[in-house]
Structures are given as structure tokens and as C-alpha cells.
CSV table of C-alpha atoms in Angstrom, one decimal:
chain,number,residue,atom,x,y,z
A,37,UNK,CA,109.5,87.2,116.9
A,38,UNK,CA,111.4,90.7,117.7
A,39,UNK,CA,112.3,91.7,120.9
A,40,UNK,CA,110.4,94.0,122.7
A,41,UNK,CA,113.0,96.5,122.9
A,42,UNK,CA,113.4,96.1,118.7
A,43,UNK,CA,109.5,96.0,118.3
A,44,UNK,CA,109.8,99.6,120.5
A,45,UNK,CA,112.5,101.1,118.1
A,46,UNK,CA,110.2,99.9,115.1
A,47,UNK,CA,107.5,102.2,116.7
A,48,UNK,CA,109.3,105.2,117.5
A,49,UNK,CA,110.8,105.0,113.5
A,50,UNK,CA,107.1,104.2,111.7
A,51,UNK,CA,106.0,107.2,113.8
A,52,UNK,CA,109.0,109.7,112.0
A,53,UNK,CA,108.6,107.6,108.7
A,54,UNK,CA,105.3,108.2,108.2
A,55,UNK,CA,105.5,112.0,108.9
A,56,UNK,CA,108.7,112.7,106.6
A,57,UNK,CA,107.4,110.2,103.8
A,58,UNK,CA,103.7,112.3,104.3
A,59,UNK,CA,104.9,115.8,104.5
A,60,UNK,CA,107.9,115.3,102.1
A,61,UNK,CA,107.9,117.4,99.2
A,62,UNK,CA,106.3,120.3,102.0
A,63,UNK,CA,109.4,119.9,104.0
A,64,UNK,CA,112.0,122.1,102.4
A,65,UNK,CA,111.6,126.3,102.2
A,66,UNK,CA,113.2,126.2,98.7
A,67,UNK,CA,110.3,127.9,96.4
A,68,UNK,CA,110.2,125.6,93.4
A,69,UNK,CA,107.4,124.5,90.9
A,70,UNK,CA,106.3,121.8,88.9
A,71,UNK,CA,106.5,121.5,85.3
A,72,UNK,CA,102.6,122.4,84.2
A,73,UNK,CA,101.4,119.3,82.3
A,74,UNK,CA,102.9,117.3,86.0
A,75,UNK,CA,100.4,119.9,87.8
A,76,UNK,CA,97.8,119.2,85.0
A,77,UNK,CA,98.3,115.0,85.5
A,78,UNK,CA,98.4,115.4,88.8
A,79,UNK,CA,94.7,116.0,89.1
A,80,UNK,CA,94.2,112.5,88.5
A,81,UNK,CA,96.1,111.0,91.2
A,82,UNK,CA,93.5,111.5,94.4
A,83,UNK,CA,90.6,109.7,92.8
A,84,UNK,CA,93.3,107.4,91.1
A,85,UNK,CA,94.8,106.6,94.6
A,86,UNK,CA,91.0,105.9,95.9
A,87,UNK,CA,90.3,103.5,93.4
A,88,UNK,CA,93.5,101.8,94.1
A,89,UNK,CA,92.9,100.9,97.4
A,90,UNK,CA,89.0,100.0,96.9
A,91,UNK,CA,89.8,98.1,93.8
A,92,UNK,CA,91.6,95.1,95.7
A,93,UNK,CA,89.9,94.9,97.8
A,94,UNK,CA,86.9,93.4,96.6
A,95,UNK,CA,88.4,92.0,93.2
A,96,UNK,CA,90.9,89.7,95.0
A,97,UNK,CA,93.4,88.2,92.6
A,98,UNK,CA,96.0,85.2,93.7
A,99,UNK,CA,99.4,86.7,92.5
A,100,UNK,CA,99.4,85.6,88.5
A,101,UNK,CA,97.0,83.6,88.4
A,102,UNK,CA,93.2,83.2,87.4
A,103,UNK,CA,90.2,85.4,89.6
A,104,UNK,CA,89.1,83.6,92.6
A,105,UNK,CA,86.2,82.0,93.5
A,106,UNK,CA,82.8,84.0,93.0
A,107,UNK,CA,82.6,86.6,95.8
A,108,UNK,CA,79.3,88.4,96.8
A,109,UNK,CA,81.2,91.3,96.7
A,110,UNK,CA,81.6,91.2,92.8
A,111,UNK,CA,77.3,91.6,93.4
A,112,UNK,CA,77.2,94.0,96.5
A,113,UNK,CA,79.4,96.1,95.3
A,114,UNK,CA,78.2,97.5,91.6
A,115,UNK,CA,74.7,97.7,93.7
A,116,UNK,CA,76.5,100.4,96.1
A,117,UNK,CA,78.2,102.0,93.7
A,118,UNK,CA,75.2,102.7,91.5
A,119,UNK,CA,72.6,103.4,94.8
A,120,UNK,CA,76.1,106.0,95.8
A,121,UNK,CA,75.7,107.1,92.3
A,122,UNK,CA,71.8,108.1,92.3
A,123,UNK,CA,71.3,109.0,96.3
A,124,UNK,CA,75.1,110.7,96.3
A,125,UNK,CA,74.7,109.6,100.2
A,126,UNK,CA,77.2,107.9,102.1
A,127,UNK,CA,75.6,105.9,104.8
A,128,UNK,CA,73.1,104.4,102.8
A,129,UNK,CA,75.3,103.5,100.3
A,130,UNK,CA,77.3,101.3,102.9
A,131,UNK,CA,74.3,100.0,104.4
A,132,UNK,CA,72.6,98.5,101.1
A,133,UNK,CA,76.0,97.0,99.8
A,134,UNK,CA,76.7,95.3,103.4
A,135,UNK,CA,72.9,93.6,103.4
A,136,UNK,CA,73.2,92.6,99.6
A,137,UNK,CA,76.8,90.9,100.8
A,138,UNK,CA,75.7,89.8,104.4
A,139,UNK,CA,72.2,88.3,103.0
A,140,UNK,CA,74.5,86.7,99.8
A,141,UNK,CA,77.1,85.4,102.1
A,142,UNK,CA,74.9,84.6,105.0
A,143,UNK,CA,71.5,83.8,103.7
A,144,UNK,CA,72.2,81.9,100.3
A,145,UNK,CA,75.2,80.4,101.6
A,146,UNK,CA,77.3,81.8,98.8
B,144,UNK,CA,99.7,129.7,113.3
B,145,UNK,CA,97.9,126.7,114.6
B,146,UNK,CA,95.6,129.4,116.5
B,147,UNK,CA,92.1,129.9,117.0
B,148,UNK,CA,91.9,131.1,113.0
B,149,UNK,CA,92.0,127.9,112.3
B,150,UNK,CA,89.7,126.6,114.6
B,151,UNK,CA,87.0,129.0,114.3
B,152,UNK,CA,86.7,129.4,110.9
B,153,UNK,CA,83.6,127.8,109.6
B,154,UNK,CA,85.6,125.8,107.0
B,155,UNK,CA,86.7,123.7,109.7
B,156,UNK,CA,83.1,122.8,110.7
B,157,UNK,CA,82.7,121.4,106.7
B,158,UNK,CA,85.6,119.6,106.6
B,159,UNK,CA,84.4,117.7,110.1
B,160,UNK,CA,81.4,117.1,108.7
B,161,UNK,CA,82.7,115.6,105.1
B,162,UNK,CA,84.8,113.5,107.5
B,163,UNK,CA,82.3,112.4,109.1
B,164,UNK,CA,79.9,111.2,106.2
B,165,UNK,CA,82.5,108.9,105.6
B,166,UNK,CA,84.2,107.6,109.4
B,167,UNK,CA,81.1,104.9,109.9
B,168,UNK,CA,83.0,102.8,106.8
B,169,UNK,CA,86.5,104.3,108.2
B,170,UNK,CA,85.6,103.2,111.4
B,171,UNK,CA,84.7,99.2,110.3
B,172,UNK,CA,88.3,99.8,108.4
B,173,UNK,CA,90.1,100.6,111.5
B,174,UNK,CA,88.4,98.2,114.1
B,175,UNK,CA,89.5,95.5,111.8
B,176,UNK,CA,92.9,96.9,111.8
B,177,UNK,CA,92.6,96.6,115.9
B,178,UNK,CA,91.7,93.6,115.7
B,179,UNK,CA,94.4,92.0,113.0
B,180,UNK,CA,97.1,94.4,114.8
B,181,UNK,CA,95.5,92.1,118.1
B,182,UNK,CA,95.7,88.7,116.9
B,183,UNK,CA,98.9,88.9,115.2
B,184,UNK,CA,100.3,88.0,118.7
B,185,UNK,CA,102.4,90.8,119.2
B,186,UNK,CA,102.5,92.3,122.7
B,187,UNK,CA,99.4,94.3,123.6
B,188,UNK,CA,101.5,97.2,124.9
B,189,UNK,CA,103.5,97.4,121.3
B,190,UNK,CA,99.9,97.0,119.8
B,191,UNK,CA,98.7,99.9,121.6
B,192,UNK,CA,101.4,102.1,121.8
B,193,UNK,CA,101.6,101.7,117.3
B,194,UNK,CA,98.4,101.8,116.6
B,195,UNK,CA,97.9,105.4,118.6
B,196,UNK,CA,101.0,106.5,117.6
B,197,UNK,CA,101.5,105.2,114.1
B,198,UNK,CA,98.5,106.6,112.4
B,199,UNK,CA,99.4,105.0,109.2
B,200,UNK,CA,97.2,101.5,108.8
B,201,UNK,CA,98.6,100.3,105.9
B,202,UNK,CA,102.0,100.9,106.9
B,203,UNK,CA,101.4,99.1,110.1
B,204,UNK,CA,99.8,96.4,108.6
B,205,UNK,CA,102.2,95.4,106.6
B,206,UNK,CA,105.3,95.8,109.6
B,207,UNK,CA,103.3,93.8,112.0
B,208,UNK,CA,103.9,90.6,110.1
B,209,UNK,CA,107.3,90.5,109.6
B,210,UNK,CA,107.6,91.4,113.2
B,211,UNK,CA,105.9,88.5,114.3
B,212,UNK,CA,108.3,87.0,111.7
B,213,UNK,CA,111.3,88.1,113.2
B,214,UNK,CA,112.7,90.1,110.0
B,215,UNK,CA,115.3,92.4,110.4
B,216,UNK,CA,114.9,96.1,111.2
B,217,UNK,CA,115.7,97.2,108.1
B,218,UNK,CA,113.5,94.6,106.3
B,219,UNK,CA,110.0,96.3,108.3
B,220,UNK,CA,111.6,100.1,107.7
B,221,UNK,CA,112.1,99.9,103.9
B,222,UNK,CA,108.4,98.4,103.9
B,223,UNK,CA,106.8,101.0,105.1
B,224,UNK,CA,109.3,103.4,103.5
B,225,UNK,CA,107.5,102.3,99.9
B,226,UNK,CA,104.0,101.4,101.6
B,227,UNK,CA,104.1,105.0,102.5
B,228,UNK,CA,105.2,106.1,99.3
B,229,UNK,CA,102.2,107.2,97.4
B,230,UNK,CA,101.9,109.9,99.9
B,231,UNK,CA,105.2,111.5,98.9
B,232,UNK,CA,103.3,112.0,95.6
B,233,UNK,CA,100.4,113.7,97.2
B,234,UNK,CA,102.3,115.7,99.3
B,235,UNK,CA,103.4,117.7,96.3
B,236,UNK,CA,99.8,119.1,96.0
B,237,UNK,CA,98.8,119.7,99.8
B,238,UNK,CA,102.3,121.7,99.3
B,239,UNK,CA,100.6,125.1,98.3
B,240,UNK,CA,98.8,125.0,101.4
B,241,UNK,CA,101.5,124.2,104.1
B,242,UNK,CA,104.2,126.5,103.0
B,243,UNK,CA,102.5,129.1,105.4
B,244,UNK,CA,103.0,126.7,108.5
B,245,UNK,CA,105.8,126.3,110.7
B,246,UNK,CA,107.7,123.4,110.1
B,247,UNK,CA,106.8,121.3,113.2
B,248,UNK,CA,103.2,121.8,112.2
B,249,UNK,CA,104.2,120.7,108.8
B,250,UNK,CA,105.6,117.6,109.8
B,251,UNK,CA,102.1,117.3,112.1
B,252,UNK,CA,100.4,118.0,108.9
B,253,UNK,CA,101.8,115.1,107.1
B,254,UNK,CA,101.7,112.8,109.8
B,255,UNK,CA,97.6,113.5,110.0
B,256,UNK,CA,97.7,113.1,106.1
B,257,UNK,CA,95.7,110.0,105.1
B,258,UNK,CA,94.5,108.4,102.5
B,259,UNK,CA,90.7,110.6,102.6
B,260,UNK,CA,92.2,113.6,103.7
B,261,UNK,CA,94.6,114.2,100.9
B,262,UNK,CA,91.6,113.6,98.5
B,263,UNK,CA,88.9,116.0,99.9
B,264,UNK,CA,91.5,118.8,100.8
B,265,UNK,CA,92.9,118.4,97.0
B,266,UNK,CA,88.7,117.9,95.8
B,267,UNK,CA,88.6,120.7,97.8
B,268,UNK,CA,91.1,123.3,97.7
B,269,UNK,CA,93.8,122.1,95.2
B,270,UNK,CA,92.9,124.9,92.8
B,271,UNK,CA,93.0,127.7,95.8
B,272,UNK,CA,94.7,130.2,96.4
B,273,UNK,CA,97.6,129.0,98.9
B,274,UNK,CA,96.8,129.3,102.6
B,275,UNK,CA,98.1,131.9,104.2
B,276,UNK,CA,97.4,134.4,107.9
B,277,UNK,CA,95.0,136.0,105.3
B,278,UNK,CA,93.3,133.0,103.4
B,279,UNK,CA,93.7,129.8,106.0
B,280,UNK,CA,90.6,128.2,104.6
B,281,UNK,CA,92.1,125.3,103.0
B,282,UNK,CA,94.1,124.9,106.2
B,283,UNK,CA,91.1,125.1,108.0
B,284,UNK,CA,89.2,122.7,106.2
B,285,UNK,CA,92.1,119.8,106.2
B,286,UNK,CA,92.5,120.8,109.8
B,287,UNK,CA,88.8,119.8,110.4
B,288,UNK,CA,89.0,116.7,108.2
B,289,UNK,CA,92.1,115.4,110.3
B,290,UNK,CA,91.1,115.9,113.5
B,291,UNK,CA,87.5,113.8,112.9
B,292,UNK,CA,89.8,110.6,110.9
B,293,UNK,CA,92.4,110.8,113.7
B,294,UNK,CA,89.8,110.5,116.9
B,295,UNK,CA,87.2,108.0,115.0
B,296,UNK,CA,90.2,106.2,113.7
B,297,UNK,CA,91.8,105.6,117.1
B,298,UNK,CA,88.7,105.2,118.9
B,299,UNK,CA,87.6,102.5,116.3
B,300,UNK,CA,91.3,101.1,116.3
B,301,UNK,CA,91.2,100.9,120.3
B,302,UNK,CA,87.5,98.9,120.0
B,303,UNK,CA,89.4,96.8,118.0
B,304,UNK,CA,92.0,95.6,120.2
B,305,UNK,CA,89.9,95.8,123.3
B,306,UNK,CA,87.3,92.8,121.9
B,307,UNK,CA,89.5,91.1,119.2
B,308,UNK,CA,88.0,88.0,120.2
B,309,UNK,CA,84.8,88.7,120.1
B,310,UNK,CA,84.4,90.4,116.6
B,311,UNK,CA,83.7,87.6,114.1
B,312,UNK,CA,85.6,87.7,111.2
B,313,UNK,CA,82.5,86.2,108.6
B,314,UNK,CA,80.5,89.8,109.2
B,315,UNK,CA,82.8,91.1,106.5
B,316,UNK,CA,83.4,94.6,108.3
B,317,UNK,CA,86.1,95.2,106.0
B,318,UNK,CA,84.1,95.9,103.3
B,319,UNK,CA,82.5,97.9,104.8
B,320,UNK,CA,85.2,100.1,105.0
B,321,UNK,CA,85.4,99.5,101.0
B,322,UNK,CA,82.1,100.5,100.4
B,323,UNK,CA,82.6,104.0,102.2
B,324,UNK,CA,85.1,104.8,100.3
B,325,UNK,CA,83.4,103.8,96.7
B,326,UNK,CA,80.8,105.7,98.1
B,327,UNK,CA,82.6,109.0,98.2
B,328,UNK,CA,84.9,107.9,95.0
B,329,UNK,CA,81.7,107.7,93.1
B,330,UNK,CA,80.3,111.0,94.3
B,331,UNK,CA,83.8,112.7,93.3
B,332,UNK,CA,84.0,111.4,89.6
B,333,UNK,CA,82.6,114.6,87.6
B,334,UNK,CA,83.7,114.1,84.0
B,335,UNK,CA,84.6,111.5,81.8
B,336,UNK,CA,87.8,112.0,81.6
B,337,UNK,CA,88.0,111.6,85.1
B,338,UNK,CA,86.3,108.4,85.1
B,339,UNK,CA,88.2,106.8,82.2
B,340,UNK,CA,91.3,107.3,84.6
B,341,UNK,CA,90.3,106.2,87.5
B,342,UNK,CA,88.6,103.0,86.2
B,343,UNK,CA,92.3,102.4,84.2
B,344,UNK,CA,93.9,102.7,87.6
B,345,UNK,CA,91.1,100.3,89.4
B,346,UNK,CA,92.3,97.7,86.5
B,347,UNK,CA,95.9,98.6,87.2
B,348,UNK,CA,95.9,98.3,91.0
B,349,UNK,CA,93.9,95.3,90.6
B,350,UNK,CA,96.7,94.0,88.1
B,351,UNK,CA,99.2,94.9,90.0
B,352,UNK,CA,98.8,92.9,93.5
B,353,UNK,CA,101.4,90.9,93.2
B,354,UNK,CA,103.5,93.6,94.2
B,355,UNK,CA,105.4,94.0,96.7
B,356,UNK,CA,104.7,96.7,99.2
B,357,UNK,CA,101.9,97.9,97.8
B,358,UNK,CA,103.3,99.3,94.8
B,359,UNK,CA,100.4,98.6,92.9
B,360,UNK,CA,99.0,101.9,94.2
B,361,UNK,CA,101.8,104.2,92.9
B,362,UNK,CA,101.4,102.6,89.6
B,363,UNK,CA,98.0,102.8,89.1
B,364,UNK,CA,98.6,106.7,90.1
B,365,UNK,CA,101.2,106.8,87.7
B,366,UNK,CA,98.8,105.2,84.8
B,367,UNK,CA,96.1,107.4,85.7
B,368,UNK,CA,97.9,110.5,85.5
B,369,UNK,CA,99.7,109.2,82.2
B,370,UNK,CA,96.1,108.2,80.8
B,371,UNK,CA,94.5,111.7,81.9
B,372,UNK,CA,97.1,113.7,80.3
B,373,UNK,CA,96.6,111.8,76.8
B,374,UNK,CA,93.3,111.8,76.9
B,375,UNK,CA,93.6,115.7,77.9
B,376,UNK,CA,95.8,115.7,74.2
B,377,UNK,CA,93.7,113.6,72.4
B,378,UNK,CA,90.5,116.4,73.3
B,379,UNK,CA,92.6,119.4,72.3
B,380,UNK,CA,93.9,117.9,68.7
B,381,UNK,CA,90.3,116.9,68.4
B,382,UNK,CA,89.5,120.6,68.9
B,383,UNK,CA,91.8,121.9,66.6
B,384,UNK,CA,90.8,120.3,63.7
């Protein structure tokens, strides 16, 4: 394990990383501008970025190799997506995928 | 320019609100993060002291390991220097909209930036006409979006570390926090075009989690924006003919 003084110093510099790395191309004054088709791809990235993140999360691949075991999730989540899809409502949409998962994983024993 | 503009104008009162639609799946997200940041075994005032000041989960996440581990400093800085790299990519589109700011509030502006934010400002606004003392709308509305993530974030991530033990970890609250967000991804998705790229990138980052740092993201960014702009190409030659 670190020292606590290190672990301290790790802290202050995650704190400055994460605001240069998240304001980075708003830091400079320069004017400048993108080549259009970037500007045009880049409205693909936000949902892109979303999906990323969601994606892994429930379709859980060992590095290389073949999927995993069976996961309620691979059930609970299509359900969400399409009741998100229909009702366009947040709240529900988590509470219906977390009882199809709990009562899957809980209840059936899967 | 962080003045009363800002908070008055009834932007910010939407963007709090379509924060707020999705903080009960954020929130699950960042009690779990309390609670991994708790048991890694760290100290609890280093556990406290990142995870108000930090603001960054995934970035955290992945240092708190290899502090536990003992790596060296430069090992846990380079980490979350390309964990936190997607967000260099987004921060060329809130760009338009921060120019007007100071550049403390700037650097405030990117350090609030996460992962929802960037998406519903750029839903949003990323067509707009560039904030400014005249038009701080889109300013407003990111403004109101940050401040809701940052307080249910920390008050979720503080829950967290406060009963670690007690939160099982078979209630699968993480996914919750995945379902909040697939929520609001499938209530964005508007054409097919957009779809057929995002579903390429789901593939991608799902492909790509062997990587290391989380690089999976920035590639499936990169393959959406690749596939997008083809497909964009493809429709146009389609049209000409």
C-alpha cells in the first residue's frame, strides 16, 4: 500500500487531472475550428460514449475469451430498454429491469 | 459571469430536472462507488477526502486499486490520465459554450463535466448559438444539470462509505445504475442512423474490454463517429442517383 502522504498527493493531482483532461480543448483563447465532417461525426460521440459505458456493463466478457455464464441481466435488460422505449420514462424503466433481475437472480435462483 | 443570470434563468430549472429523472440510477451508481472506494481498505480520510473532491468515479475507481497495490505515482496518474480521456473528446463540443466564461470557471466547468452532463447539454444545446452575457441559456442549463449530479452524486457516494458494510453486494445496485442510463440512451436515439452507430459502438466497447484503461470507450467513439459519417455518405450518393 501507498503512504498516506503519497495517497494525499494522488488526490490533490486526480482533482487537477480531471479538470484539465475535462475542460481541455475549452482551455486555450486561441479561436480555432474543426474541420466540418469532424463537427458532422462528432454528433455521434454522446450517445456513442453512453452506450459504451452501459454496454459492459451488463454483457460482461473475460478478456479474449468466450461470454460468461448466463446473466439475468442479458433478460432484464432488453425488457427495460423496450418498457424505456414505449413509456420514454426513467423511473419506471429502472424499477421493471431491477424486479425482472432481482426476481431472476433472487427468486429462480439463476 | 457565474451571476444570478445563470441561476435565474428558467433553463436552469430544466436542466435540474432532466438531472434529476436520471440521479435515482446515478445515485445506486455512486453508492456502490462508496462502498468499493470503502472496502478497498484505503484510509477512510483519503476515501473521503477523493471521493468529494475527485468527482470523477471512473477515474477513481480505477487509481484506488493500484493504490492499495502500492504502484508507483506515475503508474495511478497516467491511468486516469487515459481513463479520463474520452472527455477531452467531448470537451471539443461543450467548447462553443464556455468560450464566454472566465477561465477558472472553465476549469470548474470541466471538472463538473460528467459522463450525463456532456450528453444532455450537447442533446441539448450542441446546435446553439454559443453562450454568451446575451444568450447564457446553454450555460444555464449545463449549470443546472451539474449542480443536481454533483450533490446526489456526493450525497449517494458519502451513503456509500458511511454503511459499506451493510449494503449487500447480491442486490445488484449497480445495475441499476445501468438501467438509468439505457433508459435515457433509449429515449435520445431519434434516427436510424443514430441507432446503427450507437449499437456499432455498444459491440465495440463490449469488444474492446480487454483494454487497458478504459480505452474501449474512446474506440467505440471513434467507430461510431467513423460509422455515422459513412453512413451519412452512403445516404447522400444514394440521393444523387
Amino acid at each position: 500500500m501507498m503512504s498516506e502522504g503519497v495517497m494525499w498527493l494522488v488526490v490533490v493531482i486526480l482533482v487537477a487531472l480531471t479538470a484539465i483532461t475535462r475542460s481541455f480543448f475549452f482551455l486555450g483563447e486561441q479561436p480555432w475550428s474543426l474541420p466540418l465532417w469532424v463537427e458532422r461525426g462528432l454528433k455521434y460521440a454522446p450517445l456513442a460514449a453512453l452506450a459504451a459505458i452501459i454496454a459492459p456493463e451488463i454483457v460482461n466478457v473475460a478478456p479474449g475469451g468466450p461470454l460468461g455464464p448466463l446473466d439475468p441481466k442479458w433478460v432484464a435488460a432488453p425488457v427495460a430498454a423496450l418498457w424505456a422505449w414505449w413509456r420514454k420514462d426513467m423511473l419506471t424503466t429502472i424499477v421493471i429491469g431491477m424486479a425482472v433481475y432481482l426476481s431472476l437472480k433472487l427468486g429462480v435462483g439463476w | 459571469m457565474l451571476d444570478a443570470r445563470l441561476w435565474r434563468h428558467p433553463a436552469h430549472r430544466i436542466g435540474m430536472r432532466d438531472m434529476a429523472k436520471v440521479m435515482p440510477g446515478m445515485m445506486a451508481w455512486g453508492l456502490v462507488t462508496g462502498v468499493a472506494m470503502t472496502t478497498s481498505g484505503l484510509p477512510l480520510s483519503v476515501v473521503l477526502a477523493m471521493s468529494l473532491a475527485v468527482f470523477a468515479a471512473s477515474a477513481q475507481l480505477s487509481a484506488v486499486p493500484l493504490m492499495v497495490a502500492g504502484a508507483p505515482l506515475w503508474v495511478v496518474c497516467l491511468t486516469a490520465l487515459c481513463v479520463n480521456l474520452r472527455f477531452v473528446i467531448f470537451s471539443v463540443q461543450l467548447r462553443p459554450h464556455m468560450m464566454t466564461l472566465p477561465l477558472r470557471w472553465r476549469l470548474v466547468a470541466g471538472y463538473l463535466s460528467a459522463d450525463v452532463t456532456y450528453v444532455l447539454t450537447v442533446h441539448r444545446h450542441g446546435a446553439s448559438t454559443p453562450a454568451s452575457g446575451l444568450n447564457p441559456e446553454p450555460l444555464a442549463y449545463f449549470l443546472g444539470l451539474a449542480t443536481v449530479n454533483w450533490l446526489g452524486w456526493n450525497i449517494a457516494a458519502l451513503a456509500g462509505i458511511a454503511f459499506a458494510s451493510q449494503i449487500p453486494k447480491d442486490w445488484g445496485l449497480a445495475f441499476a445504475g445501468s438501467l438509468a442510463l439505457l433508459a435515457l440512451l433509449v429515449t435520445l436515439i431519434k434516427d436510424a442512423r443514430v441507432a446503427w452507430a450507437t449499437t456499432l459502438a455498444a459491440i465495440a466497447a463490449v469488444w474492446g474490454q480487454g483494454l487497458p484503461f478504459r480505452l474501449n470507450i474512446v474506440v467505440a467513439v471513434l467507430v461510431a463517429v467513423g460509422a455515422g459519417l459513412w453512413l451519412e455518405r452512403r445516404a447522400t450518393r444514394g440521393a444523387d442517383q
